[in-house]
Steps between C-alpha positions, in 0.01 A plus 500: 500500500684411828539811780682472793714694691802489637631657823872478646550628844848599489824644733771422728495245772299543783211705314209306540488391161386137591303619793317734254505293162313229737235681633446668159505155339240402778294850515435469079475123444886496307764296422787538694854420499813593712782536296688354764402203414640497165882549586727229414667348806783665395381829549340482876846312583713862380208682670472297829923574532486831441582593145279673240399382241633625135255585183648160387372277783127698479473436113407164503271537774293804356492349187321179718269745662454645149360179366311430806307866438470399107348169570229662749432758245437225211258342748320841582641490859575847667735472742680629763903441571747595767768612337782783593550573145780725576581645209370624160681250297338204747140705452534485090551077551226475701265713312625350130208248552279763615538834377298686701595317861422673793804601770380610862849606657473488877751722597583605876841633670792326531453454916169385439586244252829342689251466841271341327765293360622415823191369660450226241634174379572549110811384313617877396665636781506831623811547365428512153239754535710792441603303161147516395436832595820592303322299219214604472358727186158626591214518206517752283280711413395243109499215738108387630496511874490662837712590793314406873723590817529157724507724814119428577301219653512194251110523507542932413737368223271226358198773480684747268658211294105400410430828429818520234420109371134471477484771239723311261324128567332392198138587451417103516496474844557074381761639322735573779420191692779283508 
């Protein structure tokens, strides 16, 4: 039987989720991906002008990052992906392949989140942040995960995401190497 797991470190721009996802991927020997890299041109040209996306743009590309998750599991892959994963709905799609997916929300304060936003180079402007916050449907209580507040040191934050992933790595230690 194949075991992996399957982590996505979720929220709204400016979290840390590819700063985290990264060092997680790096820290456990995963696969990673940044769900970034999955939008259709189409997508990062709405986003890059200003305008949110709608559930109909993000369909096709969570059903991508949906296969991408289902073809690491068939290959006994566990993986790690970047993903805001705003709402429930967008959780289910991603976790069809893999029922019992992972989500580490990093969540922080709105001020926090549109500085950090500010000091970078990304497509999403800070603009649209307040449309993802707006967005945004945090795991309930039947959905696997955790909550970690992005207020401390990226190193702080990495520590206590190891101490909520390593538990649910497979047994294999081969088995989670990507």
């Amino acid at each position: 039987m194949i075991v992996s797991a399957h982590i996505v470190v979720m929220g709204v721009s400016g979290s840390g989720k590819s700063t985290i996802a990264r060092r997680l991927a790096d820290e456990l020997g995963l696969t990673m991906a940044e769900a970034d890299d999955f939008h259709p041109p189409a997508n990062i040209a709405k986003m890059s002008g200003g305008e949110p996306l709608t559930d109909e743009d993000r369909w096709p590309w969570l059903a991508a990052l949906a296969r991408w998750t289902a073809e690491q599991r068939d290959a006994g892959t566990s993986t790690v992906l970047a993903c805001s994963a705003l709402k429930r709905s967008y959780r289910d799609v991603l976790r069809r392949p893999v029922p019992d997916t992972f989500f580490l929300h990093l969540h922080g304060s709105e001020d926090l989140l549109r500085e950090r936003m500010q000091a970078r180079e990304h497509f999403m402007p800070p603009a649209l942040l307040r449309s993802q916050l707006d967005t945004l449907e945090p795991l309930q209580p039947d959905e696997r995960g955790a909550v970690l507040d992005v207020a401390p040191p990226v190193d702080e934050l990495v520590r206590q995401a190891l101490r909520i992933i390593r538990p649910i790595l497979p047994a294999d230690p081969d088995a989670a190497r990507g």
